[in-house]
Amino acid sequence: MLTKIFFLFIATLLISNLAHSQVIEHPAYDSLKRTILALDQEVYEVKLNLHQAQSQLKTGIFVATMGYTITIIGGQLLGSNPDLGKSLLYVGGATGIAGTFVLVKGFKKLSLRAPDPPLGIR
């Protein structure tokens, strides 16, 4: 009978200790959950910025390449057809500059602001 009471007492202590430890872990669990959700949101924003920047960078590269290709063709035509060559030089140069501006806007999307320091450094 005494051993049953002793085991009941030990079981009660263990159960109360487990219940107490669960209460202590909830704030840490909630904090961890909030941190994970914040990181998930941050990763989503980074992926969205990269996706938007990627399409803008591709467009800028294409437009700039076409513009500078037209400029080269215009330069080649200056000897045989000066009027067409001059026109192509101006149009190609303007198109290349426009493509470069699109590229610069795409690069600005890659870094909107300086990153926050890691949690351990704050």
Short mmCIF file of C-alpha atoms in Angstrom, two decimals:
data_model
loop_
_atom_site.label_atom_id
_atom_site.label_comp_id
_atom_site.label_asym_id
_atom_site.label_seq_id
_atom_site.Cartn_x
_atom_site.Cartn_y
_atom_site.Cartn_z
CA MET A 1 0.00 0.00 0.00
CA LEU A 2 2.84 2.38 0.86
CA THR A 3 4.52 1.74 -2.52
CA LYS A 4 1.26 2.60 -4.32
CA ILE A 5 1.04 5.90 -2.45
CA PHE A 6 4.71 6.57 -3.20
CA PHE A 7 4.21 5.88 -6.94
CA LEU A 8 1.02 7.99 -6.94
CA PHE A 9 2.97 10.82 -5.31
CA ILE A 10 5.79 10.53 -7.89
CA ALA A 11 3.25 10.39 -10.75
CA THR A 12 1.53 13.51 -9.40
CA LEU A 13 4.86 15.33 -9.24
CA LEU A 14 5.73 14.31 -12.79
CA ILE A 15 2.34 15.36 -14.14
CA SER A 16 2.48 18.72 -12.38
CA ASN A 17 6.04 19.22 -13.60
CA LEU A 18 4.98 18.44 -17.18
CA ALA A 19 2.03 20.80 -16.94
CA HIS A 20 4.27 23.51 -15.55
CA SER A 21 6.86 23.04 -18.30
CA GLN A 22 4.14 23.27 -20.98
CA VAL A 23 3.03 26.62 -19.59
CA ILE A 24 6.60 27.91 -19.75
CA GLU A 25 7.10 26.73 -23.36
CA HIS A 26 4.07 28.55 -24.77
CA PRO A 27 5.65 32.01 -24.92
CA ALA A 28 8.74 30.57 -26.61
CA TYR A 29 6.54 28.63 -29.03
CA ASP A 30 4.48 31.75 -29.84
CA SER A 31 7.64 33.78 -30.32
CA LEU A 32 9.09 31.11 -32.58
CA LYS A 33 5.86 30.96 -34.55
CA ARG A 34 5.82 34.76 -34.98
CA THR A 35 9.46 34.70 -36.08
CA ILE A 36 8.80 31.98 -38.64
CA LEU A 37 5.77 33.83 -40.01
CA ALA A 38 7.79 37.06 -40.23
CA LEU A 39 10.58 35.22 -42.08
CA ASP A 40 8.04 33.63 -44.39
CA GLN A 41 6.60 37.08 -45.23
CA GLU A 42 10.08 38.47 -45.81
CA VAL A 43 11.01 35.60 -48.13
CA TYR A 44 7.77 36.16 -50.07
CA GLU A 45 8.61 39.87 -50.50
CA VAL A 46 12.13 39.03 -51.67
CA LYS A 47 10.81 36.50 -54.19
CA LEU A 48 8.22 38.99 -55.45
CA ASN A 49 10.87 41.71 -55.89
CA LEU A 50 13.15 39.27 -57.69
CA HIS A 51 10.34 38.19 -60.02
CA GLN A 52 9.41 41.78 -60.85
CA ALA A 53 13.04 42.75 -61.30
CA GLN A 54 13.73 39.72 -63.50
CA SER A 55 11.02 40.61 -66.02
CA GLN A 56 12.08 44.28 -66.04
CA LEU A 57 15.75 43.35 -66.45
CA LYS A 58 14.95 41.02 -69.36
CA THR A 59 12.93 43.77 -71.04
CA GLY A 60 15.71 46.31 -70.47
CA ILE A 61 18.37 43.98 -71.84
CA PHE A 62 16.26 43.26 -74.93
CA VAL A 63 15.48 46.94 -75.64
CA ALA A 64 19.07 48.09 -75.03
CA THR A 65 20.47 45.29 -77.21
CA MET A 66 18.08 46.14 -80.03
CA GLY A 67 18.91 49.84 -79.74
CA TYR A 68 22.65 49.36 -79.84
CA THR A 69 22.33 46.82 -82.67
CA ILE A 70 20.40 49.41 -84.68
CA THR A 71 23.12 51.94 -83.85
CA ILE A 72 25.81 49.59 -85.18
CA ILE A 73 23.83 48.96 -88.36
CA GLY A 74 23.39 52.72 -88.78
CA GLY A 75 27.13 53.22 -88.40
CA GLN A 76 27.79 50.61 -91.05
CA LEU A 77 25.37 52.30 -93.45
CA LEU A 78 26.93 55.75 -93.10
CA GLY A 79 29.32 55.05 -95.97
CA SER A 80 26.81 53.65 -98.48
CA ASN A 81 23.56 55.38 -97.43
CA PRO A 82 24.36 58.35 -95.18
CA ASP A 83 20.77 59.56 -94.64
CA LEU A 84 19.49 56.15 -93.52
CA GLY A 85 22.64 55.53 -91.50
CA LYS A 86 22.28 58.83 -89.65
CA SER A 87 18.62 58.14 -88.88
CA LEU A 88 19.43 54.66 -87.61
CA LEU A 89 22.21 56.06 -85.43
CA TYR A 90 19.82 58.47 -83.72
CA VAL A 91 16.95 55.99 -83.39
CA GLY A 92 19.24 53.20 -82.20
CA GLY A 93 21.00 55.44 -79.70
CA ALA A 94 17.71 56.66 -78.25
CA THR A 95 16.37 53.11 -78.04
CA GLY A 96 19.56 51.89 -76.37
CA ILE A 97 19.41 54.69 -73.80
CA ALA A 98 15.74 53.90 -73.10
CA GLY A 99 16.64 50.25 -72.58
CA THR A 100 19.40 51.27 -70.19
CA PHE A 101 16.91 53.31 -68.14
CA VAL A 102 14.63 50.26 -67.95
CA LEU A 103 17.63 48.23 -66.73
CA VAL A 104 18.43 50.79 -64.03
CA LYS A 105 14.81 50.69 -62.81
CA GLY A 106 15.02 46.89 -62.67
CA PHE A 107 18.20 47.03 -60.59
CA LYS A 108 16.55 49.47 -58.19
CA LYS A 109 13.87 46.85 -57.51
CA LEU A 110 16.54 44.40 -56.42
CA SER A 111 17.54 46.53 -53.45
CA LEU A 112 14.73 48.69 -52.17
CA ARG A 113 16.42 49.41 -48.83
CA ALA A 114 19.29 48.29 -46.68
CA PRO A 115 18.54 44.97 -44.96
CA ASP A 116 17.71 44.83 -41.27
CA PRO A 117 20.51 43.45 -39.07
CA PRO A 118 20.13 39.85 -37.87
CA LEU A 119 18.19 39.28 -34.66
CA GLY A 120 21.31 38.59 -32.60
CA ILE A 121 22.90 41.94 -33.51
CA ARG A 122 19.94 44.26 -32.74
#
